[in-house]
Each structure stands twice: as C-alpha cells, then as structure tokens.
Coordinates of C-alpha atoms and ligand atoms in Angstrom, one line a residue:
M125 CA 0.0 0.0 0.0
F126 CA 1.4 3.4 -0.9
S127 CA 2.3 5.3 2.2
M128 CA 0.8 8.7 2.9
N129 CA 3.8 9.7 4.9
A130 CA 7.0 11.2 3.6
T131 CA 9.4 8.4 2.6
P132 CA 13.0 9.0 3.5
L133 CA 15.4 8.6 0.6
T134 CA 17.0 5.6 2.3
L135 CA 13.8 3.7 2.4
L136 CA 13.3 4.5 -1.3
L137 CA 16.7 3.2 -2.0
S138 CA 16.1 0.0 -0.2
A139 CA 12.7 -0.4 -1.9
L140 CA 14.4 0.1 -5.2
L141 CA 17.5 -1.9 -4.7
L142 CA 16.9 -4.5 -2.1
S143 CA 13.3 -5.6 -2.6
T144 CA 13.3 -9.0 -4.2
K145 CA 9.7 -9.8 -4.0
T146 CA 9.0 -10.0 -7.7
S147 CA 12.5 -10.0 -9.1
A148 CA 13.9 -13.2 -10.4
E149 CA 17.1 -13.4 -8.6
P150 CA 17.8 -12.3 -5.0
V151 CA 19.9 -9.2 -4.7
S152 CA 22.8 -9.8 -2.4
G153 CA 24.2 -7.1 -0.1
E154 CA 27.2 -6.8 -2.3
A155 CA 25.2 -6.3 -5.4
S156 CA 23.1 -3.6 -3.7
S157 CA 26.0 -1.6 -2.5
K158 CA 27.5 -1.8 -6.0
S159 CA 24.2 -0.6 -7.4
L160 CA 24.3 2.3 -5.0
Q161 CA 27.6 3.3 -6.5
V162 CA 26.3 3.1 -10.0
T163 CA 23.7 5.6 -9.2
H164 CA 23.3 7.9 -6.4
N165 CA 19.8 8.8 -7.1
P166 CA 18.0 5.9 -8.7
Y167 CA 14.9 7.9 -9.6
A168 CA 17.0 10.3 -11.6
S169 CA 18.4 7.4 -13.5
L170 CA 15.0 5.8 -14.1
W171 CA 14.3 9.1 -15.5
N172 CA 17.0 9.9 -17.9
E173 CA 18.3 6.7 -19.3
N174 CA 17.0 5.1 -22.5
E175 CA 20.1 3.2 -23.4
E176 CA 19.8 -0.6 -23.5
D177 CA 22.4 -1.4 -20.8
I178 CA 21.1 1.0 -18.3
A179 CA 17.6 -0.2 -19.1
A180 CA 18.7 -3.8 -18.3
F181 CA 20.1 -2.6 -15.0
L182 CA 17.1 -0.7 -14.1
R183 CA 14.4 -3.0 -15.2
P184 CA 14.3 -5.4 -12.2
R185 CA 14.6 -2.5 -9.9
W186 CA 11.9 -0.6 -11.6
K187 CA 9.6 -3.6 -11.1
T188 CA 9.9 -3.4 -7.4
S189 CA 10.1 0.3 -7.0
K190 CA 7.6 2.3 -5.1
L191 CA 7.0 4.5 -8.1
A192 CA 6.0 1.7 -10.4
N193 CA 3.6 0.6 -7.7
F194 CA 2.3 4.0 -6.9
R195 CA -1.3 3.6 -6.2
K196 CA -3.1 6.4 -7.8
R197 CA -5.5 7.8 -5.3
E198 CA -8.9 8.3 -6.8
L199 CA -11.3 10.3 -4.7
S200 CA -13.6 7.6 -3.6
H201 CA -16.8 8.1 -1.8
Y202 CA -17.4 7.0 1.7
G203 CA -20.3 7.8 4.0
E204 CA -23.0 10.4 4.0
G205 CA -23.1 13.9 2.7
L206 CA -21.5 13.2 -0.6
A207 CA -23.8 14.3 -3.3
T208 CA -21.9 12.6 -6.0
G209 CA -21.4 9.4 -4.2
K210 CA -24.6 7.7 -5.0
N211 CA -24.8 3.9 -5.2
R212 CA -25.3 3.4 -8.8
S213 CA -25.8 -0.3 -9.1
K214 CA -27.5 -1.6 -12.1
R215 CA -26.6 1.5 -13.9
S216 CA -27.2 1.2 -17.7
R217 CA -26.3 -2.5 -17.6
G218 CA -26.1 -3.9 -21.1
K219 CA -26.9 -0.6 -22.7
Q220 CA -23.4 0.0 -24.0
C221 CA -23.1 -3.5 -25.4
S222 CA -26.1 -3.2 -27.6
S223 CA -25.7 0.4 -28.7
D224 CA -23.8 1.2 -31.9
N225 CA -22.1 4.5 -31.3
G226 CA -21.6 5.1 -35.0
G227 CA -24.4 7.6 -35.0
L228 CA -22.6 10.2 -33.0
I229 CA -19.3 9.9 -34.7
Q230 CA -21.0 10.2 -38.1
D231 CA -22.7 13.3 -36.9
V232 CA -19.4 14.7 -35.8
I233 CA -17.9 14.1 -39.2
D234 CA -20.9 15.5 -41.0
G235 CA -20.6 18.5 -38.6
T236 CA -24.3 18.9 -38.4
I237 CA -25.3 18.1 -34.9
H238 CA -23.8 18.8 -31.4
G239 CA -22.1 21.9 -32.8
L240 CA -18.9 19.8 -33.3
K241 CA -18.1 21.3 -36.7
H242 CA -14.5 21.6 -35.7
F243 CA -14.0 18.2 -36.9
I244 CA -14.1 19.6 -40.4
H245 CA -11.4 22.1 -40.4
H246 CA -8.7 23.4 -42.8
G247 CA -11.3 22.5 -45.4
W248 CA -11.3 18.8 -45.2
K249 CA -13.0 16.0 -43.3
H250 CA -10.9 14.2 -40.7
D251 CA -11.6 10.5 -40.7
E252 CA -9.8 7.1 -40.7
E253 CA -8.5 7.5 -44.2
W254 CA -6.1 10.1 -42.8
G255 CA -5.4 8.3 -39.6
V256 CA -7.4 10.7 -37.4
A257 CA -10.0 9.5 -35.0
L258 CA -12.1 11.4 -32.5
M259 CA -13.5 9.8 -29.3
K260 CA -16.0 11.6 -27.2
A261 CA -15.2 11.6 -23.5
E262 CA -18.0 11.3 -20.9
N263 CA -17.4 13.2 -17.7
S264 CA -18.3 10.9 -14.9
E265 CA -18.7 12.1 -11.3
M266 CA -17.8 15.7 -11.7
D267 CA -14.4 15.3 -13.3
N268 CA -13.3 12.2 -11.3
E269 CA -13.0 10.2 -14.5
F270 CA -13.6 10.7 -18.2
L271 CA -14.9 7.6 -20.0
V272 CA -14.3 6.6 -23.6
E273 CA -16.1 3.9 -25.5
V274 CA -13.8 1.3 -26.8
E275 CA -14.8 -1.9 -28.6
F276 CA -13.2 -5.2 -27.6
G277 CA -13.0 -8.4 -29.7
T278 CA -14.7 -9.3 -32.9
P279 CA -18.3 -10.3 -32.7
K280 CA -19.2 -13.9 -33.6
K281 CA -22.3 -14.6 -35.7
R282 CA -25.3 -13.4 -33.7
T283 CA -23.3 -11.8 -31.0
K284 CA -23.2 -8.0 -30.5
K285 CA -20.3 -5.6 -30.4
Q286 CA -18.7 -5.4 -27.0
V287 CA -18.2 -1.7 -26.2
L288 CA -16.9 -0.8 -22.8
K289 CA -16.5 2.6 -21.1
M290 CA -12.8 2.9 -20.5
V291 CA -10.6 5.3 -18.5
F292 CA -7.7 6.3 -20.6
D293 CA -4.7 6.2 -18.3
T294 CA -1.4 7.8 -19.4
G295 CA 0.0 6.9 -16.0
S296 CA 0.1 3.1 -16.4
P297 CA 0.9 0.6 -19.1
D298 CA -1.7 -2.2 -18.8
T299 CA -5.2 -2.4 -20.2
W300 CA -7.8 -4.4 -18.4
V301 CA -11.6 -4.9 -18.6
Y302 CA -14.2 -6.6 -16.5
S303 CA -14.5 -10.2 -17.2
P304 CA -17.7 -12.2 -16.7
A305 CA -16.2 -13.8 -13.7
C306 CA -15.6 -10.5 -12.0
C307 CA -17.0 -9.3 -8.7
Y308 CA -19.1 -6.5 -10.1
A309 CA -19.9 -8.0 -13.4
E310 CA -23.6 -7.7 -12.7
D311 CA -23.3 -4.0 -12.2
H312 CA -21.1 -3.2 -15.1
T313 CA -20.8 -4.0 -18.7
F314 CA -18.1 -6.6 -19.1
F315 CA -16.1 -8.2 -21.9
D316 CA -17.1 -11.8 -22.6
P317 CA -14.2 -13.5 -24.4
S318 CA -16.4 -16.4 -25.5
K319 CA -18.3 -14.0 -27.7
S320 CA -15.3 -12.8 -29.6
R321 CA -13.9 -14.9 -32.5
T322 CA -10.5 -13.3 -32.3
F323 CA -9.8 -13.9 -28.6
S324 CA -7.0 -16.1 -27.2
N325 CA -5.5 -16.4 -23.7
R326 CA -2.0 -15.1 -23.5
T327 CA 1.0 -17.1 -22.4
V328 CA 4.7 -16.1 -22.4
V329 CA 7.1 -18.3 -24.3
D330 CA 10.8 -17.4 -24.1
G331 CA 9.9 -14.0 -22.7
K332 CA 7.6 -13.3 -25.6
P333 CA 3.8 -13.0 -25.3
T334 CA 2.0 -15.6 -27.4
R335 CA -1.5 -16.7 -28.2
A336 CA -2.3 -19.8 -26.1
P337 CA -4.3 -22.7 -27.5
D338 CA -7.9 -22.9 -26.3
G339 CA -8.2 -24.4 -22.8
T340 CA -4.8 -23.1 -21.7
P341 CA -4.9 -20.9 -18.6
G342 CA -4.1 -17.2 -19.3
Q343 CA -1.0 -15.6 -17.8
K344 CA -1.7 -14.2 -14.4
F345 CA -2.4 -10.4 -14.2
D346 CA -1.7 -8.4 -11.1
A347 CA -1.8 -4.6 -10.9
S348 CA -1.9 -2.0 -8.2
Y349 CA -3.6 1.4 -8.5
G350 CA -4.8 4.1 -6.3
S351 CA -8.0 2.3 -5.6
G352 CA -6.3 -1.0 -4.7
S353 CA -5.5 -3.9 -6.9
T354 CA -6.8 -5.7 -9.9
L355 CA -6.3 -9.4 -10.4
G356 CA -7.1 -11.6 -13.4
Y357 CA -5.6 -13.2 -16.4
M358 CA -4.3 -12.0 -19.7
G359 CA -5.6 -12.4 -23.2
I360 CA -5.0 -11.2 -26.7
D361 CA -7.7 -9.7 -28.9
T362 CA -8.6 -6.9 -31.3
V363 CA -9.3 -3.5 -29.8
S364 CA -11.2 -0.8 -31.8
F365 CA -11.4 2.9 -31.4
S366 CA -13.9 5.5 -32.7
N367 CA -16.4 3.0 -34.1
E368 CA -13.7 0.8 -35.7
R369 CA -11.9 3.7 -37.4
I370 CA -8.7 2.5 -35.8
Q371 CA -8.3 -1.2 -35.0
V372 CA -5.4 -2.8 -33.2
E373 CA -5.0 -6.5 -33.6
N374 CA -3.3 -8.8 -31.2
Q375 CA -3.6 -6.4 -28.3
T376 CA -2.8 -7.7 -24.8
I377 CA -5.7 -7.1 -22.5
A378 CA -6.2 -8.3 -19.0
L379 CA -9.5 -9.7 -17.9
A380 CA -10.2 -8.7 -14.3
T381 CA -11.6 -11.4 -12.0
S382 CA -11.1 -9.5 -8.8
L383 CA -11.0 -5.9 -7.8
T384 CA -11.0 -3.9 -4.6
A385 CA -14.3 -2.5 -3.4
S386 CA -13.9 1.1 -4.2
R387 CA -14.1 0.5 -7.9
A388 CA -17.5 -1.1 -7.7
S389 CA -19.3 2.2 -7.5
R390 CA -17.4 3.7 -10.4
A391 CA -18.8 4.0 -13.9
M392 CA -15.6 2.7 -15.5
E393 CA -15.7 -0.7 -17.1
G394 CA -12.0 -0.9 -17.7
L395 CA -8.7 1.0 -17.8
M396 CA -6.7 1.6 -20.9
G397 CA -2.9 1.8 -20.2
L398 CA -1.2 4.5 -22.3
S399 CA 2.2 5.0 -20.7
A400 CA 5.2 3.1 -22.1
G401 CA 4.4 -0.6 -22.5
I402 CA 7.9 -1.6 -21.3
G403 CA 6.9 -0.2 -18.0
S404 CA 4.5 -3.1 -17.4
V405 CA 5.5 -5.3 -14.5
Q406 CA 3.8 -8.3 -16.1
D407 CA 6.1 -10.9 -17.4
G408 CA 6.6 -10.3 -21.2
A409 CA 5.4 -6.7 -20.7
T410 CA 3.0 -5.2 -23.3
T411 CA 2.7 -2.9 -26.2
T412 CA 0.0 -0.3 -25.6
P413 CA -2.7 0.2 -28.2
F414 CA -1.4 3.7 -28.7
E415 CA 2.2 2.4 -29.3
A416 CA 0.9 -0.3 -31.6
M417 CA -1.1 2.0 -33.8
S418 CA 1.7 4.5 -33.9
K419 CA 4.3 1.8 -34.9
A420 CA 2.0 0.4 -37.6
G421 CA 1.6 3.8 -39.2
Q422 CA -2.2 3.9 -38.5
L423 CA -2.0 7.5 -37.3
N424 CA -1.4 10.5 -39.5
Q425 CA 0.7 11.9 -36.7
T426 CA 1.5 9.8 -33.6
Y427 CA -0.5 12.0 -31.3
L428 CA -3.1 11.5 -28.7
S429 CA -4.7 14.9 -27.9
C430 CA -6.8 15.4 -24.8
T431 CA -9.3 18.2 -24.6
L432 CA -11.3 17.3 -21.5
V433 CA -14.1 19.6 -20.4
K434 CA -15.0 20.0 -16.7
A435 CA -18.4 19.7 -15.3
D436 CA -20.6 22.7 -14.3
R437 CA -19.7 23.6 -10.8
E438 CA -23.2 24.4 -9.7
T439 CA -25.0 21.3 -11.0
G440 CA -22.1 18.9 -11.2
K441 CA -23.3 18.0 -14.7
N442 CA -22.1 18.2 -18.3
G443 CA -18.6 18.6 -19.4
G444 CA -16.9 15.8 -21.3
G445 CA -14.8 16.8 -24.2
Q446 CA -12.8 14.4 -26.4
Y447 CA -9.7 12.5 -27.1
V448 CA -8.3 12.8 -30.7
L449 CA -5.9 10.4 -32.2
G450 CA -3.6 11.4 -35.0
E451 CA -3.6 15.1 -34.8
I452 CA -3.5 18.1 -32.5
D453 CA -7.1 18.9 -31.5
S454 CA -7.5 22.6 -32.2
S455 CA -11.2 22.8 -31.3
R456 CA -10.5 24.6 -28.1
L457 CA -6.8 25.4 -28.5
K458 CA -5.7 29.0 -28.0
G459 CA -2.3 29.8 -29.3
E460 CA 0.5 27.3 -29.8
I461 CA 1.3 24.0 -28.2
T462 CA 4.5 24.1 -26.0
W463 CA 6.5 20.9 -26.5
T464 CA 8.9 19.2 -24.1
P465 CA 10.9 16.1 -24.8
V466 CA 9.9 13.1 -22.6
R467 CA 12.7 12.2 -20.2
S468 CA 11.4 9.0 -18.8
A469 CA 11.4 5.7 -20.5
Y470 CA 8.4 4.7 -18.5
F471 CA 6.2 7.7 -18.0
W472 CA 4.9 10.7 -19.9
G473 CA 7.2 12.7 -17.8
T474 CA 9.8 15.5 -18.0
Y475 CA 10.8 18.6 -16.0
F476 CA 9.1 21.9 -15.4
D477 CA 10.9 25.2 -15.0
R478 CA 8.9 26.3 -11.9
M479 CA 5.8 25.4 -10.0
S480 CA 4.3 28.2 -7.9
I481 CA 1.0 29.2 -6.3
G482 CA 0.7 33.0 -6.3
D483 CA 4.2 34.3 -5.6
V484 CA 5.2 31.3 -3.5
V485 CA 7.5 29.0 -5.4
L486 CA 6.9 25.3 -4.7
S487 CA 9.8 24.0 -6.7
Q488 CA 12.3 25.3 -9.3
P489 CA 15.9 24.3 -10.3
P490 CA 18.1 23.3 -8.7
A491 CA 15.7 20.5 -7.7
T492 CA 15.9 19.1 -4.2
T493 CA 14.8 15.7 -2.9
A494 CA 11.9 17.4 -1.2
A495 CA 11.0 19.5 -4.1
P496 CA 11.9 17.8 -7.4
I497 CA 11.1 19.3 -10.7
R498 CA 10.0 16.1 -12.4
Y499 CA 6.4 15.8 -13.4
M500 CA 4.2 13.5 -15.4
I501 CA 0.9 14.1 -17.0
D502 CA -1.6 11.4 -16.0
T503 CA -5.1 11.2 -17.4
G504 CA -5.7 8.4 -14.9
S505 CA -5.3 10.6 -11.8
A506 CA -8.1 12.8 -10.6
V507 CA -6.2 15.6 -9.0
I508 CA -2.6 16.9 -8.7
N509 CA -0.4 14.8 -6.5
L510 CA 2.8 16.5 -5.2
P511 CA 5.6 15.3 -3.0
S512 CA 4.4 15.9 0.6
A513 CA 6.4 19.0 1.3
M514 CA 5.2 20.7 -1.9
A515 CA 1.7 19.6 -1.2
R516 CA 1.9 21.2 2.2
K517 CA 3.3 24.4 1.0
A518 CA 0.7 24.6 -1.8
N519 CA -2.2 24.0 0.5
Q520 CA -0.9 26.4 3.1
Q521 CA -1.4 29.1 0.4
I522 CA -5.1 28.2 0.2
Q523 CA -7.3 30.0 2.7
G524 CA -8.8 27.8 5.3
S525 CA -7.0 24.6 4.3
F526 CA -7.0 21.8 6.8
Y527 CA -5.0 18.5 7.0
T528 CA -7.0 15.7 8.3
N529 CA -5.6 12.5 9.6
S530 CA -8.9 10.7 9.5
S531 CA -8.6 7.3 7.9
Q532 CA -12.2 7.8 6.6
V533 CA -11.0 10.5 4.3
S534 CA -9.2 9.1 1.3
Q535 CA -7.2 12.3 0.8
H536 CA -5.6 14.4 3.5
W537 CA -5.8 18.0 2.4
L538 CA -9.1 19.7 2.6
V539 CA -10.1 23.3 1.7
P540 CA -13.3 25.3 2.0
C541 CA -15.9 24.1 -0.5
E542 CA -16.5 27.7 -1.7
T543 CA -12.8 28.1 -2.8
G544 CA -12.8 29.9 -6.1
T545 CA -16.4 31.1 -6.3
V546 CA -16.5 34.8 -7.1
R547 CA -18.7 35.6 -4.1
Y548 CA -16.4 33.8 -1.7
E549 CA -13.2 35.2 -3.1
R550 CA -14.6 38.7 -2.9
S551 CA -15.6 38.1 0.7
L552 CA -11.9 37.6 1.6
P553 CA -9.6 40.5 2.4
E554 CA -7.8 41.4 -0.8
T555 CA -4.4 40.1 0.3
K556 CA -6.0 36.8 1.3
R557 CA -7.7 36.0 -1.9
N558 CA -6.6 32.7 -3.4
K559 CA -4.1 32.6 -6.2
P560 CA -4.0 30.1 -9.1
L561 CA -1.4 27.3 -9.3
S562 CA 1.1 28.0 -12.0
I563 CA 3.4 25.6 -13.7
Q564 CA 6.0 27.1 -16.0
I565 CA 7.0 24.8 -18.8
E566 CA 9.6 25.7 -21.4
G567 CA 9.1 29.4 -20.4
T568 CA 5.3 29.5 -20.6
N569 CA 3.0 29.5 -17.6
F570 CA 0.2 27.0 -17.5
T571 CA -2.4 27.7 -14.9
V572 CA -4.9 25.9 -12.8
P573 CA -7.6 28.5 -12.0
V574 CA -8.6 29.1 -8.4
E575 CA -12.0 27.5 -8.9
D576 CA -10.2 24.2 -9.5
L577 CA -8.1 24.2 -6.3
V578 CA -11.1 22.4 -4.8
F579 CA -12.4 19.1 -5.9
Y580 CA -16.0 17.9 -5.5
P581 CA -17.0 21.3 -4.3
N582 CA -20.6 20.1 -3.9
S583 CA -19.6 17.3 -1.5
P584 CA -18.6 18.6 1.9
I585 CA -16.7 16.1 4.0
P586 CA -18.8 15.1 7.0
S587 CA -17.6 17.2 10.0
K588 CA -17.1 14.1 12.1
Y589 CA -14.0 13.5 9.9
T590 CA -12.7 17.0 10.1
G591 CA -12.5 17.7 13.8
G592 CA -15.9 19.4 13.6
K593 CA -15.0 21.9 10.8
K594 CA -17.9 22.4 8.4
N595 CA -17.9 23.0 4.7
L596 CA -14.6 21.5 3.9
C597 CA -14.1 19.7 0.6
Y598 CA -11.1 17.9 -1.0
S599 CA -8.3 20.0 -2.1
A600 CA -7.3 19.4 -5.7
I601 CA -3.7 19.3 -4.5
Q602 CA -2.8 16.2 -2.6
E603 CA 0.2 14.2 -1.6
G604 CA 1.7 11.7 -3.9
P605 CA 5.0 9.9 -4.3
E606 CA 8.0 11.9 -3.1
E607 CA 9.9 11.8 -6.4
I608 CA 7.6 13.4 -8.9
S609 CA 4.6 15.7 -9.3
I610 CA 1.6 14.0 -11.0
L611 CA -0.5 16.4 -13.0
G612 CA -3.9 14.7 -13.2
L613 CA -7.3 15.7 -14.5
T614 CA -7.3 18.9 -12.4
F615 CA -4.5 20.2 -14.7
I616 CA -5.5 18.4 -17.9
K617 CA -9.1 19.7 -18.0
N618 CA -7.8 23.2 -18.1
H619 CA -5.5 22.6 -21.1
V620 CA -5.0 20.8 -24.3
V621 CA -2.5 18.1 -23.7
V622 CA -0.9 16.2 -26.5
F623 CA 1.1 13.0 -26.1
D624 CA 3.4 12.3 -29.1
Q625 CA 5.1 8.9 -29.6
G626 CA 7.6 10.6 -31.8
G627 CA 6.8 8.8 -35.1
Q628 CA 6.6 5.2 -36.0
T629 CA 9.9 4.3 -34.3
L630 CA 8.5 5.7 -31.0
S631 CA 11.7 7.6 -30.5
N632 CA 11.8 11.3 -29.5
R633 CA 8.6 11.1 -27.5
R634 CA 7.4 14.4 -26.4
M635 CA 4.5 16.1 -24.6
G636 CA 2.7 19.2 -25.6
V637 CA 0.6 21.5 -23.5
G638 CA -1.6 24.3 -24.9
K639 CA -4.0 26.9 -23.4
R640 CA -7.7 26.7 -24.0
S641 CA -10.1 29.2 -25.6
D642 CA -12.9 28.1 -23.2
I643 CA -11.1 28.6 -19.9
R644 CA -10.5 31.7 -17.7
Y645 CA -7.2 31.3 -15.9
D646 CA -7.5 34.0 -13.3
Ligands
LIG85 C1 -8.2 -18.5 -20.2 O1 -7.7 -18.5 -18.9 C2 -8.6 -18.5 -17.9 C3 -8.0 -18.3 -16.6 O2 -6.8 -19.0 -16.5 C4 -9.5 -19.7 -18.0 O3 -10.5 -19.6 -17.0 C5 -10.2 -19.7 -19.4 O4 -11.0 -20.9 -19.5 C6 -9.2 -19.7 -20.5 N1 -9.8 -19.4 -21.7 C7 -9.6 -20.2 -22.8 C8 -10.3 -19.8 -24.0 O5 -8.8 -21.1 -22.8
LIG86 C1 -2.2 -11.0 -35.3 O1 -1.9 -12.4 -35.1 C2 -2.3 -13.2 -36.1 C3 -2.2 -14.7 -35.6 O2 -1.2 -14.8 -34.7 C4 -1.5 -12.9 -37.4 O3 -1.9 -13.7 -38.4 C5 -1.7 -11.4 -37.7 O4 -0.9 -11.1 -38.8 C6 -1.4 -10.6 -36.5 N1 -1.8 -9.2 -36.9 C7 -1.0 -8.2 -36.7 C8 -1.5 -6.8 -37.1 O5 0.2 -8.3 -36.3
LIG87 C1 -25.8 -0.7 -4.0 O1 -26.9 -1.0 -3.2 C2 -27.4 -2.3 -3.4 C3 -28.8 -2.4 -2.7 O2 -29.0 -1.3 -1.8 C4 -26.4 -3.3 -2.8 O3 -26.9 -4.6 -2.9 C5 -25.1 -3.1 -3.6 O4 -24.1 -3.9 -3.1 C6 -24.7 -1.7 -3.6 N1 -23.6 -1.6 -4.5 C7 -22.4 -1.0 -4.2 C8 -21.5 -1.0 -5.3 O5 -22.2 -0.4 -3.2
LIG88 C1 -1.5 14.8 -41.6 O1 -0.2 15.2 -41.1 C2 0.4 16.2 -41.9 C3 1.7 16.5 -41.2 O2 2.4 15.4 -41.0 C4 -0.5 17.4 -42.0 O3 0.1 18.4 -42.8 C5 -1.8 17.0 -42.5 O4 -2.7 18.1 -42.5 C6 -2.4 15.9 -41.7 N1 -3.7 15.5 -42.3 C7 -4.8 15.3 -41.6 C8 -5.9 14.8 -42.3 O5 -4.8 15.5 -40.4
LIG89 C1 -5.5 12.6 14.6 O1 -5.2 13.9 15.2 C2 -5.9 14.0 16.5 C3 -5.7 15.4 17.0 O2 -4.5 16.0 16.5 C4 -5.3 12.9 17.4 O3 -5.9 13.0 18.7 C5 -5.5 11.6 16.8 O4 -4.9 10.6 17.6 C6 -5.0 11.5 15.4 N1 -5.4 10.2 14.8 C7 -4.5 9.5 14.1 C8 -5.1 8.2 13.5 O5 -3.4 9.8 14.0
LIG90 C1 4.7 32.5 -14.2 O1 4.0 32.8 -13.0 C2 4.8 33.1 -11.9 C3 3.9 33.2 -10.7 O2 2.8 34.0 -11.0 C4 5.6 34.3 -12.2 O3 6.5 34.6 -11.1 C5 6.4 34.1 -13.5 O4 7.1 35.2 -13.8 C6 5.6 33.7 -14.6 N1 6.4 33.3 -15.7 C7 6.1 33.8 -17.0 C8 7.1 33.2 -18.0 O5 5.2 34.5 -17.2

C-alpha cells in the first residue's frame, strides 16, 4: 500500500535496490552496495536513461520500486453527505453493449449536430483514411473520471459488439476490462471473451507474449492502482477505437476477475494503459494500443490529444470533451502547443521550470529531494499529487485549508468548498484571496484556476472526519510519491494536452501543452 507519509530517501533506495519480492534473482548485499555506487539517485536514472544497458540494469529495480507501484488515489466516496457518491448499481447495464455509437461519430464528421463542426477544419474532413479519430469523453462524477467507448474483440455470428467505457490512463501501461467472472460484473458491462472470435488467452514463451491454444490458462495479471489492486488473467484480442476507425489486432488485454471494493461504485468498465508498454510489470510486458497504432503507421501523426471539459460547478453535470488520435485537437486550443521532450522511458514525464502558487515557489531548479522538478501528466489521476512538502506548501497558500488524519477520508488536504467562487473570493480580504497554481513549462506559464483548487465542491466532508469543521471539501492538490509531481485531470481539464510517440519508431517522444479558448485562468 502506498504510504501517505514522507518516505526517506534511504527507504526508497532500499525499496528500489533491495526488494526481491518479484525480481527473479535475489539481490545480495554486495550487489546492492554496488548498485548504490552506480547511481546515487535511482529515480534520476529511471528518469534519464533510455540506453539498453542502463535499461537492463534498471528494469528489475523498476519492477519493485515504489514508483512503479504507486497507487493512484482516486477520490472515492465514503459515508454520508457526498452528493456525487450515490450507489449506482444496475446503472445502464447492457446498454453500451447493444448500442452502436456510430451515429454520434457520423454526426461529428458531418458536422451537423452537437455543434462539433470543428472536426471539419482546414477545409477537409478528418476520418480514418487520414489516420485521425475522435472519441467523445464522458465526464463521470464531476471530473473524477472521463470515459471513452472502446470496442473489444470481434463479434461472432449473432453476438453483439462489445463496447466498454474505459478510463484512458497515461500513467500506467496495462489495459484491463471486467471479465464475466468479475466481482461487479452484474453492475457493469463486461467483456465476454467467449463472444469474440479473435480472442485467445496469452502465455509467455521465451519471454515473448504468445496466443495460447484454447483451454490453456491465461497468464496471471496483477496490478496495483490508487484504488487498490486488480487481479485476473491476460488475453489477446482486437481493440477498436472510434467506431472501428482505428483497430489494433493482437492487443494484450487483462480480464479482471477480482478488484477492490472502491471500484464497484465507479462507472468505468476498464482501464486503458497508455504509458510506455515496457513499464508493465507483467512478465513479457506489453505494447499499448497507442504504441501499436503508432508503430503500424495507422495515425497521421503519432499524437493523442486530450481536450477534457470540466463539469458545471453548480450542477455537477455536463462537461466531457474528447480525445483525438492522429492530430492536434485545435477545437478549443488558444495559441501554440508548447512541446517538451519526454525524459522518462516509463512515463509521460519531464521537467518543469517552476511550480508556484501565487508568488510562492513550490519548486524550481536546482531541484531538491523534497522539491523535485520532475512531473508526469496522468489522465488516470483525478487531481494533482505533489511530494508531501510541496503539497503542504501549496495547500498552506489556500485560505482555510486543513490537513485531516482521519482514515475515513481518502485524501488528507481539505479546503473550503467555496474556494474559487466569485462571491467567496470577494468576501476575503484582498491580500488573502486565493491565487492560481502556475506551472511554467519551457518558459510558458500554464495555470490551474482558483476555482479548480477544490475538488468535488458540492460534496462537503462530514464534519465528524474534520474535527468538527464544516464545509470542507477535498483539495485538488494532494500528496503523492516523493519523487515526482503528478498532474492529473485537475491540470488536464484546463489545457489541451498532446502525447506524441515521436513517429513510427516511438523515438523522440514528447508532450505538448496548450492553453484553452474556453477557460478563464485567473
Ligand atoms: C483462459 O484462462 C482463464 C484463466 O486461466 C480460464 O478460466 C479460461 O478458460 C481460459 N480461456 C480459454 C479460451 O482457454
Ligand atoms: C495477429 O496475429 C495473427 C495470428 O497470430 C496474425 O496472423 C496477424 O498477422 C497478426 N496481426 C498483426 C497486425 O500483427
Ligand atoms: C448498492 O446498493 C445495493 C442495494 O441497496 C447493494 O446490494 C449493492 O451492493 C450496492 N452496490 C455498491 C457498489 O455499493
Ligand atoms: C497529416 O499530417 C500532416 C503533417 O504530417 C498534416 O500536414 C496534414 O494536414 C495531416 N492530415 C490530416 C488529415 O490530419
Ligand atoms: C489525529 O489527530 C488527532 C488530533 O491531533 C489525534 O488526537 C488523533 O490521535 C490522530 N489520529 C490518528 C489516527 O493519527
Ligand atoms: C509564471 O507565473 C509566476 C507566478 O505568478 C511568475 O512569477 C512568473 O514570472 C511567470 N512566468 C512567466 C514566463 O510569465
């Protein structure tokens, strides 16, 4: 379990270098002291190195590192008073399976309905012939997750398409769906492999993933996330995006047979891993669908653009936006995209110039252990997770913030629910008004507006968990691993974010961030 407490560097080192839990050969004391000489700061190395020999050195350590196992903390619901935390069992069961979402996409291309004319721009239509595909994102639970319909498998005669609502996760490499055997299968649409004529279980032969003959057990799958773990077995099948405009054959997918409880109430029916496939801790690793379609030349440009739209603060409804494969989504882009080379072989991660809230600098070069300048952009994390000292400093700048130690509250930092409303900010003395969070990347400031410093603003935490304080909600800035800042949906929904595989060779990966025409940043 990921620890909420600050982790001393020595512990990290031992976790990284001494843990032998999943590594094939035990690491002796001698080997580990040698390793320590090789690299003083293992995370810095995980970060920079792409060369083969270093990768070979790092890989077994990566597998057991705390960072690889960082459990992303979603904001789960617990107890009374949470407007968005309704039990939603039986929600739309079967509906996604039977519906053909071609209608919406067709409308988008025709540009006639939903005002989505932007998909015809520069005078031509964008569709699969040019390797561009648009996927609508459904905003679920007030920005906690954005869901995308993805089709799994190939229908047999007389079986229907199997379309599941997936969370796109640029912070992890593995893709999994609910299997019929799973825990919450009766509450969620699941993938039934027996209804796909292209499914096989996956085994690993000589380190290479292979289709297994029928009746052979699938390779075991075991992954940890913020909400706990997912267990199951691995298979291989076709995965299709945007109403089959882009299809990836022989994709590794995991079929979940067991999940921890907090996922039960969530709308997601699976998670699509979009970080580097070599980062998978499963034997034989994986190639992500995004990597596969990029390598195969299926995309005009090897881009995944995210334009996610936040929900209405008053009602908690609407929002959504879209993911676009193959090009920069200019529908809500204001100005240019700022590009940064990716510096991690595993994550969509690099360095920022400076992170600040108002005039208070949270981190800038030279980076320190307590305030690193590494960050990753993670569509699978709800909020912004910072190393604990940075999270503390940031929250201390937010008026009325409170750190709770209640184990009932899944995140520790709380702020007044009204944070960022015009009325509330005006009621504060001028010098005490909240300031936006600012992340300067390659010389340009990208901003999280004050209204988004609070998460679930309509869901006050019951005062019995807050030492009697009323009207506190989750802060959108929480603690994460000590090594890296994780910019989740709180950041992403205020920007256009583009992940670029760097062409068919997947070299020169880079990340782009742009400002939005529909957002006020002050
Ligand atoms: C795949 O593996 C699972 C779990 O090991 C097993 O239950 C299932 O029957 C296998 N499926 C096929 C088609 O062999
Ligand atoms: C997928 O695997 C099948 C059978 O193993 C093979 O015939 C086919 O060419 C593969 N497709 C791709 C795109 O690699
Ligand atoms: C939702 O409520 C029903 C009945 O009240 C219960 O059986 C079910 O377990 C609940 N589901 C979740 C995910 O809490
Ligand atoms: C495809 O990419 C090229 C640049 O590589 C661009 O000029 C062209 O407009 C793109 N076409 C579409 C349909 O996106
Ligand atoms: C939480 O803090 C309160 C007051 O500071 C203290 O009495 C209590 O023991 C703490 N609980 C835990 C679980 O640390
Ligand atoms: C970015 O914002 C910070 C804090 O407001 C400010 O100090 C800095 O000068 C800004 N940088 C640029 C390039 O505008």
